[in-house]
Amino acid sequence: MTVHEAPGSTVRVRADGDVGVEDLQYVRVKVEAALARPGLPAVSGEVRIARAAAHHAGLPWSAGAEIRVGKTAVLVRAEEATAHELADRLADRLRVQAERVADRAGTARRSAGPPPWRGGDSDVQAAPQVPSRDI
């Protein structure tokens, strides 16, 4: 198992199997770029990269990421034919999930106030009534 940890980063990238240093570095760069969004809460966690030993495997590269963005856990999985495709797919999925977390934190749920008969704001005007005609 190989561990690559950049100084100042709290996201580890681990490799299982026959993974080269260049491939591991490329994944690290893509993951850091995906999680370097302004306004994102503190990010920490781990990314695991694995390469299947079987030569007949269709998608021998796989990755799993367990990242905490603020208080929210983000789990991402990806499988691809090459290390670069895997890194790109993983980065795209991490970026989307991190943006969802950031957007969700900015737009907290707000409920409407109580109606006037329950002590709510009575400044809201009711729609005008249309007179009914008897035929």
Tab-separated table of C-alpha atoms in Angstrom:
chain	number	residue	atom	x	y	z
A	1	MET	CA	0.000	0.000	0.000
A	2	THR	CA	1.304	3.429	-0.940
A	3	VAL	CA	0.168	6.614	0.783
A	4	HIS	CA	0.614	10.012	-0.807
A	5	GLU	CA	-0.140	13.029	1.309
A	6	ALA	CA	0.578	16.571	0.151
A	7	PRO	CA	1.821	19.021	2.800
A	8	GLY	CA	-1.010	21.139	4.199
A	9	SER	CA	-3.726	18.867	2.796
A	10	THR	CA	-6.097	16.793	4.880
A	11	VAL	CA	-7.105	14.402	2.074
A	12	ARG	CA	-5.001	11.261	1.777
A	13	VAL	CA	-4.636	9.285	-1.432
A	14	ARG	CA	-3.858	5.591	-0.915
A	15	ALA	CA	-3.016	2.990	-3.526
A	16	ASP	CA	-3.541	-0.766	-3.478
A	17	GLY	CA	-1.996	-3.013	-6.078
A	18	ASP	CA	0.248	-2.063	-8.976
A	19	VAL	CA	-0.197	1.723	-9.023
A	20	GLY	CA	2.644	3.923	-10.250
A	21	VAL	CA	3.817	7.068	-8.505
A	22	GLU	CA	2.878	9.204	-11.539
A	23	ASP	CA	-0.669	7.806	-11.541
A	24	LEU	CA	-0.995	8.436	-7.823
A	25	GLN	CA	0.275	12.006	-8.231
A	26	TYR	CA	-2.186	12.661	-11.078
A	27	VAL	CA	-5.092	11.457	-8.931
A	28	ARG	CA	-3.900	13.651	-6.044
A	29	VAL	CA	-3.780	16.759	-8.284
A	30	LYS	CA	-7.255	16.091	-9.709
A	31	VAL	CA	-8.783	15.485	-6.260
A	32	GLU	CA	-7.254	18.657	-4.836
A	33	ALA	CA	-8.487	20.667	-7.831
A	34	ALA	CA	-12.009	19.282	-7.419
A	35	LEU	CA	-12.140	20.191	-3.731
A	36	ALA	CA	-10.496	23.631	-4.034
A	37	ARG	CA	-13.753	25.534	-4.380
A	38	PRO	CA	-13.990	28.952	-2.694
A	39	GLY	CA	-16.473	28.989	0.167
A	40	LEU	CA	-16.249	25.247	0.753
A	41	PRO	CA	-16.110	24.197	4.431
A	42	ALA	CA	-13.127	22.269	5.776
A	43	VAL	CA	-12.392	19.134	3.742
A	44	SER	CA	-10.798	15.952	5.066
A	45	GLY	CA	-10.836	12.274	4.246
A	46	GLU	CA	-9.319	9.552	2.155
A	47	VAL	CA	-9.263	8.367	-1.455
A	48	ARG	CA	-8.311	4.760	-2.236
A	49	ILE	CA	-7.080	3.756	-5.673
A	50	ALA	CA	-6.825	0.107	-6.729
A	51	ARG	CA	-5.690	-1.642	-9.859
A	52	ALA	CA	-6.908	-5.162	-10.483
A	53	ALA	CA	-4.183	-7.743	-10.934
A	54	ALA	CA	-6.219	-9.709	-13.487
A	55	HIS	CA	-5.266	-8.734	-17.030
A	56	HIS	CA	-8.716	-9.634	-18.350
A	57	ALA	CA	-10.622	-7.194	-16.136
A	58	GLY	CA	-12.696	-4.788	-18.220
A	59	LEU	CA	-12.286	-1.824	-15.883
A	60	PRO	CA	-9.185	-2.625	-13.839
A	61	TRP	CA	-8.909	0.784	-12.129
A	62	SER	CA	-11.261	1.582	-9.261
A	63	ALA	CA	-11.446	4.316	-6.662
A	64	GLY	CA	-13.446	5.024	-3.561
A	65	ALA	CA	-13.485	8.361	-1.757
A	66	GLU	CA	-14.742	9.015	1.763
A	67	ILE	CA	-14.540	12.781	2.232
A	68	ARG	CA	-16.014	15.030	4.901
A	69	VAL	CA	-17.039	18.453	3.677
A	70	GLY	CA	-17.814	20.387	6.814
A	71	LYS	CA	-20.130	18.049	8.737
A	72	THR	CA	-21.389	16.209	5.659
A	73	ALA	CA	-19.978	12.881	4.477
A	74	VAL	CA	-19.410	12.549	0.727
A	75	LEU	CA	-18.957	9.048	-0.708
A	76	VAL	CA	-17.873	8.599	-4.313
A	77	ARG	CA	-17.009	5.466	-6.322
A	78	ALA	CA	-15.598	5.195	-9.840
A	79	GLU	CA	-14.276	2.490	-12.162
A	80	GLU	CA	-12.411	3.097	-15.415
A	81	ALA	CA	-10.027	1.501	-17.905
A	82	THR	CA	-7.042	3.801	-17.243
A	83	ALA	CA	-5.684	5.762	-14.296
A	84	HIS	CA	-6.183	9.127	-16.021
A	85	GLU	CA	-9.807	8.345	-16.903
A	86	LEU	CA	-10.351	7.229	-13.315
A	87	ALA	CA	-8.864	10.440	-11.918
A	88	ASP	CA	-10.996	12.579	-14.240
A	89	ARG	CA	-14.216	10.696	-13.386
A	90	LEU	CA	-13.454	10.784	-9.669
A	91	ALA	CA	-12.706	14.522	-9.759
A	92	ASP	CA	-15.953	15.255	-11.630
A	93	ARG	CA	-18.033	13.299	-9.131
A	94	LEU	CA	-16.276	14.878	-6.144
A	95	ARG	CA	-16.757	18.370	-7.579
A	96	VAL	CA	-20.495	17.797	-8.085
A	97	GLN	CA	-20.981	16.407	-4.576
A	98	ALA	CA	-18.945	19.205	-2.963
A	99	GLU	CA	-20.966	21.838	-4.830
A	100	ARG	CA	-24.196	20.221	-3.614
A	101	VAL	CA	-22.963	20.363	-0.028
A	102	ALA	CA	-21.929	24.013	-0.389
A	103	ASP	CA	-25.202	25.005	-2.063
A	104	ARG	CA	-27.260	23.127	0.506
A	105	ALA	CA	-25.502	24.931	3.357
A	106	GLY	CA	-26.225	28.328	1.766
A	107	THR	CA	-29.927	27.716	1.311
A	108	ALA	CA	-31.283	26.459	4.597
A	109	ARG	CA	-34.931	25.479	4.653
A	110	ARG	CA	-37.206	28.262	5.706
A	111	SER	CA	-40.835	27.694	6.459
A	112	ALA	CA	-43.602	30.171	5.987
A	113	GLY	CA	-44.798	32.020	9.051
A	114	PRO	CA	-48.029	31.075	10.767
A	115	PRO	CA	-51.300	32.450	9.340
A	116	PRO	CA	-52.907	35.520	10.959
A	117	TRP	CA	-55.503	33.458	12.882
A	118	ARG	CA	-52.622	31.650	14.601
A	119	GLY	CA	-50.792	34.795	15.647
A	120	GLY	CA	-48.821	35.362	12.466
A	121	ASP	CA	-48.233	38.561	10.539
A	122	SER	CA	-51.565	40.177	9.565
A	123	ASP	CA	-49.981	42.579	7.057
A	124	VAL	CA	-50.561	40.108	4.245
A	125	GLN	CA	-53.583	41.211	2.266
A	126	ALA	CA	-56.106	38.655	1.169
A	127	ALA	CA	-57.005	38.341	-2.482
A	128	PRO	CA	-60.033	40.452	-3.438
A	129	GLN	CA	-63.307	38.571	-3.525
A	130	VAL	CA	-65.119	38.412	-6.832
A	131	PRO	CA	-68.895	38.887	-6.389
A	132	SER	CA	-70.861	35.859	-7.489
A	133	ARG	CA	-73.808	36.202	-9.800
A	134	ASP	CA	-76.915	34.138	-9.353
A	135	ILE	CA	-78.500	33.049	-12.574
